[in-house]
């Protein structure tokens, strides 16, 4: 038995076009519409699965609805002399009532229940003048964004200049109060440093006086010891002569 005709409506119908440059990911959209009164299961397959990322690559399209499938071509070195042999196939079948396991449905499907459509891939490289035009558009967009940013900055400045006198006065008073508070803190910090320095100087003077007094006492003791030794020596000499 021959296969059924595709019930899904594909847009585009025959070709998926990818427009370079191909140094970055290039995306194209495949629209799948279900005009029937039944849900339809679908799968999107390709002959080069490593070169494309497809989201979603399978699922169910409810009756009377459509979905957009994003097909992303991965970056590669484009050779204009090499014709693309990549192809895509959209496979579909009518979903059974009360379906719970979609993978099981695909495995058990009969060949005559399956429907498919094939699309070929076409790579297009923009001409040099189109590329220049594209670059000019990009530069214009950047300039426009910069102008918008500058205008927003100017508008903020103008908003700040439109504050009424009462708000300006409050702001000035708050600034003055903060300045006075900072001045008071600086003076307190200075006074604390001066008090610490005075205490350190007093401590140093007392330490030096105590050390001087100790040195005098030690010197006095040493002189007395020497005098006693000399006295004992003289007395010993005198006693020795008397004995002899």
CSV table of N, CA, C and O in Angstrom, one decimal, residues 46-161:
chain,number,residue,atom,x,y,z
A,46,UNK,N,17.8,14.8,9.5
A,46,UNK,CA,18.7,15.3,8.6
A,46,UNK,C,19.8,14.3,8.2
A,46,UNK,O,20.1,13.4,9.0
A,47,UNK,N,20.3,14.5,7.0
A,47,UNK,CA,21.4,13.6,6.6
A,47,UNK,C,22.8,14.0,7.2
A,47,UNK,O,23.7,13.3,7.1
A,48,UNK,N,22.8,15.2,7.9
A,48,UNK,CA,24.1,15.6,8.5
A,48,UNK,C,23.8,16.1,10.0
A,48,UNK,O,23.8,17.3,10.3
A,49,UNK,N,23.5,15.1,10.9
A,49,UNK,CA,23.1,15.5,12.2
A,49,UNK,C,24.1,16.3,13.0
A,49,UNK,O,23.8,17.0,13.9
A,50,UNK,N,25.4,16.1,12.7
A,50,UNK,CA,26.5,16.8,13.4
A,50,UNK,C,26.6,18.3,13.0
A,50,UNK,O,27.2,19.0,13.7
A,51,UNK,N,26.0,18.6,11.9
A,51,UNK,CA,26.2,20.0,11.4
A,51,UNK,C,25.0,20.9,11.7
A,51,UNK,O,25.1,22.1,11.6
A,52,UNK,N,23.9,20.3,12.3
A,52,UNK,CA,22.7,21.0,12.6
A,52,UNK,C,22.2,20.7,14.0
A,52,UNK,O,22.3,19.6,14.5
A,53,UNK,N,21.6,21.7,14.6
A,53,UNK,CA,20.9,21.6,15.8
A,53,UNK,C,19.5,22.0,15.6
A,53,UNK,O,19.2,23.1,15.1
A,54,UNK,N,18.6,21.0,15.9
A,54,UNK,CA,17.1,21.2,15.6
A,54,UNK,C,16.3,21.2,16.9
A,54,UNK,O,16.4,20.3,17.6
A,55,UNK,N,15.6,22.3,17.1
A,55,UNK,CA,14.7,22.4,18.3
A,55,UNK,C,13.4,22.9,18.0
A,55,UNK,O,13.3,24.0,17.4
A,56,UNK,N,12.3,22.2,18.2
A,56,UNK,CA,12.3,20.8,18.7
A,56,UNK,C,12.4,19.9,17.5
A,56,UNK,O,12.0,20.2,16.4
A,57,UNK,N,13.0,18.7,17.7
A,57,UNK,CA,13.2,17.8,16.6
A,57,UNK,C,12.1,16.7,16.5
A,57,UNK,O,12.1,15.9,15.6
A,58,UNK,N,11.1,16.7,17.5
A,58,UNK,CA,10.0,15.8,17.5
A,58,UNK,C,9.0,16.3,18.4
A,58,UNK,O,9.2,17.2,19.3
A,59,UNK,N,7.8,15.8,18.3
A,59,UNK,CA,6.7,16.2,19.2
A,59,UNK,C,5.3,15.9,18.6
A,59,UNK,O,5.2,15.1,17.7
A,60,UNK,N,4.3,16.6,19.2
A,60,UNK,CA,2.9,16.4,18.7
A,60,UNK,C,2.4,17.8,18.4
A,60,UNK,O,2.5,18.7,19.2
A,61,UNK,N,1.7,18.0,17.3
A,61,UNK,CA,1.1,19.2,16.9
A,61,UNK,C,-0.4,19.0,17.0
A,61,UNK,O,-1.0,18.1,16.4
A,62,UNK,N,-1.0,19.8,17.9
A,62,UNK,CA,-2.4,19.7,18.2
A,62,UNK,C,-3.2,20.1,16.9
A,62,UNK,O,-2.7,20.8,16.0
A,63,UNK,N,-4.4,19.6,16.9
A,63,UNK,CA,-5.3,19.9,15.7
A,63,UNK,C,-5.5,21.4,15.6
A,63,UNK,O,-5.8,22.1,16.5
A,64,UNK,N,-5.4,21.8,14.3
A,64,UNK,CA,-5.6,23.2,14.0
A,64,UNK,C,-4.6,24.2,14.5
A,64,UNK,O,-4.8,25.4,14.5
A,65,UNK,N,-3.4,23.7,14.9
A,65,UNK,CA,-2.3,24.6,15.4
A,65,UNK,C,-1.1,24.4,14.6
A,65,UNK,O,-1.0,23.6,13.7
A,66,UNK,N,0.0,25.2,14.9
A,66,UNK,CA,1.2,25.1,14.2
A,66,UNK,C,2.4,25.3,15.2
A,66,UNK,O,2.2,25.8,16.3
A,67,UNK,N,3.6,24.9,14.8
A,67,UNK,CA,4.8,25.2,15.6
A,67,UNK,C,5.9,25.6,14.7
A,67,UNK,O,5.9,25.4,13.5
A,68,UNK,N,6.9,26.3,15.3
A,68,UNK,CA,8.1,26.7,14.6
A,68,UNK,C,9.3,25.9,15.0
A,68,UNK,O,9.5,25.8,16.2
A,69,UNK,N,9.9,25.3,14.1
A,69,UNK,CA,11.1,24.5,14.3
A,69,UNK,C,12.3,25.3,14.0
A,69,UNK,O,12.4,25.8,12.8
A,70,UNK,N,13.2,25.5,14.9
A,70,UNK,CA,14.4,26.2,14.7
A,70,UNK,C,15.5,25.3,14.2
A,70,UNK,O,15.9,24.3,14.9
A,71,UNK,N,16.1,25.6,13.1
A,71,UNK,CA,17.2,24.8,12.5
A,71,UNK,C,18.4,25.6,12.5
A,71,UNK,O,18.5,26.6,11.8
A,72,UNK,N,19.4,25.2,13.3
A,72,UNK,CA,20.7,26.0,13.5
A,72,UNK,C,21.8,25.3,12.8
A,72,UNK,O,22.2,24.2,13.2
A,73,UNK,N,22.4,26.0,11.8
A,73,UNK,CA,23.6,25.4,11.1
A,73,UNK,C,24.8,25.9,11.9
A,73,UNK,O,25.0,27.0,12.2
A,74,UNK,N,25.7,24.9,12.3
A,74,UNK,CA,26.9,25.2,13.1
A,74,UNK,C,28.0,25.8,12.2
A,74,UNK,O,28.0,25.6,10.9
A,75,UNK,N,28.9,26.6,12.8
A,75,UNK,CA,29.9,27.3,12.0
A,75,UNK,C,30.8,26.3,11.2
A,75,UNK,O,31.1,25.2,11.7
A,76,UNK,N,31.2,26.7,10.0
A,76,UNK,CA,32.0,25.8,9.2
A,76,UNK,C,32.7,26.7,8.1
A,76,UNK,O,32.3,27.8,7.9
A,77,UNK,N,33.7,26.1,7.5
A,77,UNK,CA,34.5,26.8,6.4
A,77,UNK,C,33.7,26.6,5.1
A,77,UNK,O,33.6,25.5,4.5
A,78,UNK,N,33.1,27.7,4.6
A,78,UNK,CA,32.3,27.6,3.4
A,78,UNK,C,33.1,27.6,2.1
A,78,UNK,O,34.0,28.4,2.0
A,79,UNK,N,32.8,26.7,1.3
A,79,UNK,CA,33.4,26.6,0.0
A,79,UNK,C,32.3,26.8,-1.1
A,79,UNK,O,31.5,25.9,-1.3
A,80,UNK,N,32.3,27.9,-1.8
A,80,UNK,CA,31.3,28.2,-2.8
A,80,UNK,C,31.2,27.2,-3.9
A,80,UNK,O,30.2,27.1,-4.6
A,81,UNK,N,32.4,26.5,-4.2
A,81,UNK,CA,32.4,25.5,-5.3
A,81,UNK,C,31.8,24.2,-4.9
A,81,UNK,O,31.6,23.3,-5.7
A,82,UNK,N,31.6,24.0,-3.6
A,82,UNK,CA,31.0,22.7,-3.1
A,82,UNK,C,29.5,22.8,-3.0
A,82,UNK,O,29.0,23.7,-2.2
A,83,UNK,N,28.8,22.0,-3.7
A,83,UNK,CA,27.3,22.1,-3.6
A,83,UNK,C,26.9,21.3,-2.4
A,83,UNK,O,27.4,20.2,-2.0
A,84,UNK,N,25.9,21.8,-1.7
A,84,UNK,CA,25.4,21.2,-0.5
A,84,UNK,C,24.6,20.0,-0.9
A,84,UNK,O,23.7,20.0,-1.7
A,85,UNK,N,24.9,18.9,-0.2
A,85,UNK,CA,24.1,17.6,-0.3
A,85,UNK,C,23.3,17.3,0.9
A,85,UNK,O,22.7,16.2,1.0
A,86,UNK,N,23.2,18.3,1.8
A,86,UNK,CA,22.4,18.1,3.0
A,86,UNK,C,20.9,18.1,2.7
A,86,UNK,O,20.5,19.0,2.0
A,87,UNK,N,20.2,17.3,3.4
A,87,UNK,CA,18.8,17.2,3.2
A,87,UNK,C,18.1,17.0,4.5
A,87,UNK,O,18.7,16.5,5.5
A,88,UNK,N,16.8,17.5,4.6
A,88,UNK,CA,16.0,17.3,5.8
A,88,UNK,C,14.7,16.6,5.4
A,88,UNK,O,14.3,16.7,4.2
A,89,UNK,N,14.2,15.8,6.3
A,89,UNK,CA,13.0,15.1,6.1
A,89,UNK,C,12.1,15.3,7.3
A,89,UNK,O,12.5,15.1,8.5
A,90,UNK,N,10.8,15.7,7.0
A,90,UNK,CA,9.8,15.9,8.1
A,90,UNK,C,8.9,14.6,8.0
A,90,UNK,O,8.2,14.4,7.0
A,91,UNK,N,8.9,13.8,9.0
A,91,UNK,CA,8.1,12.6,9.0
A,91,UNK,C,7.0,12.8,10.0
A,91,UNK,O,7.1,13.4,11.1
A,92,UNK,N,5.8,12.3,9.6
A,92,UNK,CA,4.6,12.5,10.5
A,92,UNK,C,3.7,11.3,10.4
A,92,UNK,O,3.8,10.5,9.5
A,93,UNK,N,2.8,11.3,11.4
A,93,UNK,CA,1.7,10.3,11.4
A,93,UNK,C,0.6,10.8,12.3
A,93,UNK,O,0.8,11.6,13.3
A,94,UNK,N,-0.6,10.3,12.1
A,94,UNK,CA,-1.7,10.7,12.9
A,94,UNK,C,-1.6,10.1,14.3
A,94,UNK,O,-1.3,8.9,14.4
A,95,UNK,N,-1.7,10.9,15.3
A,95,UNK,CA,-1.6,10.3,16.7
A,95,UNK,C,-2.8,9.5,17.1
A,95,UNK,O,-3.9,9.9,16.8
A,96,UNK,N,-2.6,8.3,17.6
A,96,UNK,CA,-3.7,7.5,18.1
A,96,UNK,C,-4.4,8.2,19.3
A,96,UNK,O,-3.8,8.9,20.0
A,97,UNK,N,-5.7,7.9,19.5
A,97,UNK,CA,-6.4,8.4,20.7
A,97,UNK,C,-5.7,8.0,22.0
A,97,UNK,O,-5.2,6.9,22.1
A,98,UNK,N,-5.7,8.9,23.0
A,98,UNK,CA,-5.2,8.6,24.3
A,98,UNK,C,-3.7,8.0,24.2
A,98,UNK,O,-3.4,7.0,24.9
A,99,UNK,N,-2.9,8.7,23.5
A,99,UNK,CA,-1.5,8.3,23.3
A,99,UNK,C,-0.7,8.6,24.6
A,99,UNK,O,-0.8,9.8,25.1
A,100,UNK,N,0.1,7.7,25.1
A,100,UNK,CA,0.9,7.9,26.3
A,100,UNK,C,2.4,7.8,26.0
A,100,UNK,O,3.2,8.4,26.7
A,101,UNK,N,2.7,6.9,25.1
A,101,UNK,CA,4.1,6.6,24.8
A,101,UNK,C,4.4,6.9,23.3
A,101,UNK,O,4.1,6.1,22.5
A,102,UNK,N,5.0,8.1,23.0
A,102,UNK,CA,5.1,8.5,21.6
A,102,UNK,C,6.2,7.7,21.0
A,102,UNK,O,6.1,7.3,19.8
A,103,UNK,N,7.3,7.3,21.7
A,103,UNK,CA,8.3,6.5,21.1
A,103,UNK,C,7.8,5.1,20.7
A,103,UNK,O,8.1,4.5,19.7
A,104,UNK,N,6.9,4.6,21.6
A,104,UNK,CA,6.3,3.3,21.3
A,104,UNK,C,5.4,3.3,20.1
A,104,UNK,O,5.4,2.4,19.3
A,105,UNK,N,4.7,4.5,19.9
A,105,UNK,CA,3.9,4.7,18.8
A,105,UNK,C,4.7,4.7,17.5
A,105,UNK,O,4.3,4.0,16.5
A,106,UNK,N,5.8,5.3,17.5
A,106,UNK,CA,6.7,5.4,16.3
A,106,UNK,C,7.2,4.0,16.0
A,106,UNK,O,7.3,3.6,14.8
A,107,UNK,N,7.6,3.2,17.0
A,107,UNK,CA,8.1,1.9,16.8
A,107,UNK,C,7.0,0.9,16.2
A,107,UNK,O,7.3,0.0,15.4
A,108,UNK,N,5.8,1.1,16.7
A,108,UNK,CA,4.8,0.2,16.2
A,108,UNK,C,4.0,0.7,15.0
A,108,UNK,O,3.1,0.0,14.5
A,109,UNK,N,4.4,1.8,14.4
A,109,UNK,CA,3.7,2.4,13.3
A,109,UNK,C,4.0,1.5,12.0
A,109,UNK,O,5.1,1.0,11.8
A,110,UNK,N,3.0,1.4,11.2
A,110,UNK,CA,3.1,0.7,10.0
A,110,UNK,C,3.6,1.6,8.9
A,110,UNK,O,3.3,2.8,8.9
A,111,UNK,N,4.3,1.1,7.9
A,111,UNK,CA,4.9,2.0,6.8
A,111,UNK,C,3.8,2.8,6.1
A,111,UNK,O,4.0,4.0,5.8
A,112,UNK,N,2.6,2.2,5.9
A,112,UNK,CA,1.6,3.0,5.2
A,112,UNK,C,1.0,4.1,6.1
A,112,UNK,O,0.2,5.0,5.6
A,113,UNK,N,1.3,4.1,7.4
A,113,UNK,CA,0.8,5.2,8.3
A,113,UNK,C,1.7,6.4,8.3
A,113,UNK,O,1.3,7.4,8.9
A,114,UNK,N,2.9,6.2,7.8
A,114,UNK,CA,3.9,7.3,7.9
A,114,UNK,C,3.8,8.2,6.7
A,114,UNK,O,3.5,7.8,5.6
A,115,UNK,N,4.0,9.5,6.9
A,115,UNK,CA,4.0,10.5,5.9
A,115,UNK,C,5.3,11.3,6.0
A,115,UNK,O,5.8,11.5,7.1
A,116,UNK,N,5.9,11.7,4.9
A,116,UNK,CA,7.1,12.4,4.9
A,116,UNK,C,7.2,13.5,3.8
A,116,UNK,O,6.6,13.3,2.8
A,117,UNK,N,8.0,14.5,4.1
A,117,UNK,CA,8.3,15.5,3.1
A,117,UNK,C,9.8,15.8,3.2
A,117,UNK,O,10.4,15.8,4.3
A,118,UNK,N,10.4,16.1,2.1
A,118,UNK,CA,11.9,16.3,2.0
A,118,UNK,C,12.2,17.7,1.6
A,118,UNK,O,11.5,18.3,0.7
A,119,UNK,N,13.2,18.3,2.2
A,119,UNK,CA,13.7,19.6,1.9
A,119,UNK,C,15.2,19.5,1.7
A,119,UNK,O,15.9,18.8,2.4
A,120,UNK,N,15.7,20.3,0.8
A,120,UNK,CA,17.1,20.4,0.6
A,120,UNK,C,17.7,21.7,1.2
A,120,UNK,O,17.0,22.7,1.3
A,121,UNK,N,19.0,21.7,1.5
A,121,UNK,CA,19.6,22.9,2.1
A,121,UNK,C,20.3,23.7,1.1
A,121,UNK,O,21.0,23.2,0.2
A,122,UNK,N,20.1,25.0,1.2
A,122,UNK,CA,20.8,25.9,0.2
A,122,UNK,C,21.6,26.9,1.0
A,122,UNK,O,21.0,27.6,2.0
A,123,UNK,N,22.8,27.1,0.7
A,123,UNK,CA,23.7,28.1,1.3
A,123,UNK,C,23.9,29.3,0.4
A,123,UNK,O,24.2,29.2,-0.8
A,124,UNK,N,23.7,30.5,1.0
A,124,UNK,CA,23.8,31.7,0.3
A,124,UNK,C,24.9,32.6,0.9
A,124,UNK,O,24.8,32.8,2.2
A,125,UNK,N,25.8,33.1,0.2
A,125,UNK,CA,26.8,34.0,0.7
A,125,UNK,C,26.5,35.4,0.2
A,125,UNK,O,26.4,35.6,-1.0
A,126,UNK,N,26.3,36.4,1.1
A,126,UNK,CA,26.0,37.8,0.6
A,126,UNK,C,27.1,38.4,-0.3
A,126,UNK,O,28.3,38.1,-0.1
A,127,UNK,N,26.7,39.2,-1.3
A,127,UNK,CA,27.6,39.8,-2.1
A,127,UNK,C,28.4,40.9,-1.3
A,127,UNK,O,27.9,41.3,-0.2
A,128,UNK,N,29.5,41.4,-1.9
A,128,UNK,CA,30.4,42.3,-1.2
A,128,UNK,C,29.6,43.6,-0.8
A,128,UNK,O,29.7,44.2,0.2
A,129,UNK,N,28.8,44.1,-1.8
A,129,UNK,CA,28.1,45.4,-1.6
A,129,UNK,C,27.0,45.2,-0.6
A,129,UNK,O,26.7,46.1,0.2
A,130,UNK,N,26.4,44.0,-0.5
A,130,UNK,CA,25.4,43.7,0.5
A,130,UNK,C,26.0,43.7,1.9
A,130,UNK,O,25.5,44.1,2.9
A,131,UNK,N,27.2,43.1,1.9
A,131,UNK,CA,27.9,43.0,3.2
A,131,UNK,C,28.3,44.4,3.7
A,131,UNK,O,28.2,44.7,4.9
A,132,UNK,N,28.7,45.2,2.8
A,132,UNK,CA,29.1,46.6,3.2
A,132,UNK,C,27.8,47.3,3.7
A,132,UNK,O,27.9,48.1,4.7
A,133,UNK,N,26.7,47.1,3.0
A,133,UNK,CA,25.5,47.7,3.4
A,133,UNK,C,25.0,47.2,4.8
A,133,UNK,O,24.6,48.0,5.6
A,134,UNK,N,25.3,46.0,5.0
A,134,UNK,CA,24.9,45.4,6.3
A,134,UNK,C,25.8,46.0,7.4
A,134,UNK,O,25.3,46.3,8.5
A,135,UNK,N,27.1,46.2,7.1
A,135,UNK,CA,28.0,46.8,8.1
A,135,UNK,C,27.6,48.3,8.4
A,135,UNK,O,27.7,48.7,9.5
A,136,UNK,N,27.2,49.0,7.3
A,136,UNK,CA,26.7,50.3,7.5
A,136,UNK,C,25.5,50.4,8.4
A,136,UNK,O,25.4,51.3,9.3
A,137,UNK,N,24.6,49.5,8.2
A,137,UNK,CA,23.4,49.4,9.0
A,137,UNK,C,23.7,49.1,10.5
A,137,UNK,O,23.1,49.7,11.4
A,138,UNK,N,24.7,48.2,10.7
A,138,UNK,CA,25.1,47.9,12.0
A,138,UNK,C,25.8,49.2,12.7
A,138,UNK,O,25.5,49.4,13.9
A,139,UNK,N,26.6,49.9,11.9
A,139,UNK,CA,27.2,51.1,12.5
A,139,UNK,C,26.1,52.2,12.8
A,139,UNK,O,26.2,52.9,13.8
A,140,UNK,N,25.1,52.3,11.9
A,140,UNK,CA,24.0,53.2,12.2
A,140,UNK,C,23.3,52.9,13.5
A,140,UNK,O,22.9,53.7,14.3
A,141,UNK,N,23.1,51.5,13.7
A,141,UNK,CA,22.4,51.1,14.9
A,141,UNK,C,23.2,51.4,16.1
A,141,UNK,O,22.6,51.9,17.1
A,142,UNK,N,24.5,51.2,16.0
A,142,UNK,CA,25.4,51.5,17.2
A,142,UNK,C,25.3,53.0,17.5
A,142,UNK,O,25.3,53.4,18.7
A,143,UNK,N,25.4,53.8,16.4
A,143,UNK,CA,25.4,55.3,16.7
A,143,UNK,C,24.1,55.7,17.3
A,143,UNK,O,24.0,56.6,18.2
A,144,UNK,N,23.0,55.1,16.8
A,144,UNK,CA,21.7,55.4,17.4
A,144,UNK,C,21.6,55.0,18.8
A,144,UNK,O,21.0,55.8,19.7
A,145,UNK,N,22.1,53.9,19.2
A,145,UNK,CA,22.1,53.5,20.6
A,145,UNK,C,23.0,54.4,21.5
A,145,UNK,O,22.6,54.7,22.6
A,146,UNK,N,24.1,54.9,20.9
A,146,UNK,CA,24.9,55.8,21.7
A,146,UNK,C,24.2,57.1,21.9
A,146,UNK,O,24.2,57.7,23.0
A,147,UNK,N,23.5,57.6,20.8
A,147,UNK,CA,22.7,58.9,21.0
A,147,UNK,C,21.6,58.7,22.0
A,147,UNK,O,21.4,59.6,22.8
A,148,UNK,N,21.0,57.6,22.0
A,148,UNK,CA,19.9,57.3,23.0
A,148,UNK,C,20.5,57.4,24.4
A,148,UNK,O,19.9,57.9,25.3
A,149,UNK,N,21.7,56.7,24.6
A,149,UNK,CA,22.3,56.7,25.9
A,149,UNK,C,22.7,58.1,26.3
A,149,UNK,O,22.4,58.5,27.5
A,150,UNK,N,23.2,58.9,25.4
A,150,UNK,CA,23.6,60.3,25.8
A,150,UNK,C,22.4,61.1,26.1
A,150,UNK,O,22.4,61.9,27.1
A,151,UNK,N,21.3,60.9,25.3
A,151,UNK,CA,20.1,61.7,25.6
A,151,UNK,C,19.5,61.3,26.9
A,151,UNK,O,18.9,62.2,27.6
A,152,UNK,N,19.5,60.0,27.3
A,152,UNK,CA,19.0,59.6,28.6
A,152,UNK,C,19.8,60.3,29.7
A,152,UNK,O,19.3,60.7,30.8
A,153,UNK,N,21.2,60.4,29.5
A,153,UNK,CA,22.0,61.0,30.5
A,153,UNK,C,21.7,62.5,30.7
A,153,UNK,O,21.6,63.0,31.8
A,154,UNK,N,21.5,63.1,29.6
A,154,UNK,CA,21.1,64.6,29.6
A,154,UNK,C,19.7,64.7,30.3
A,154,UNK,O,19.5,65.7,31.0
A,155,UNK,N,18.8,63.8,30.0
A,155,UNK,CA,17.5,64.0,30.6
A,155,UNK,C,17.6,63.8,32.1
A,155,UNK,O,16.9,64.5,32.9
A,156,UNK,N,18.5,62.9,32.6
A,156,UNK,CA,18.6,62.7,34.0
A,156,UNK,C,19.2,64.0,34.6
A,156,UNK,O,18.8,64.4,35.7
A,157,UNK,N,20.2,64.6,33.9
A,157,UNK,CA,20.7,65.9,34.4
A,157,UNK,C,19.6,67.0,34.5
A,157,UNK,O,19.6,67.8,35.4
A,158,UNK,N,18.8,67.0,33.4
A,158,UNK,CA,17.8,68.1,33.4
A,158,UNK,C,16.7,67.8,34.5
A,158,UNK,O,16.2,68.8,35.1
A,159,UNK,N,16.5,66.5,34.8
A,159,UNK,CA,15.5,66.2,35.9
A,159,UNK,C,16.1,66.7,37.2
A,159,UNK,O,15.4,67.3,38.1
A,160,UNK,N,17.4,66.5,37.4
A,160,UNK,CA,18.0,66.9,38.7
A,160,UNK,C,18.0,68.5,38.8
A,160,UNK,O,18.0,69.0,39.9
A,161,UNK,N,18.1,69.2,37.7
A,161,UNK,CA,18.1,70.6,37.7
A,161,UNK,C,16.7,71.2,37.9
A,161,UNK,O,16.5,72.4,38.2
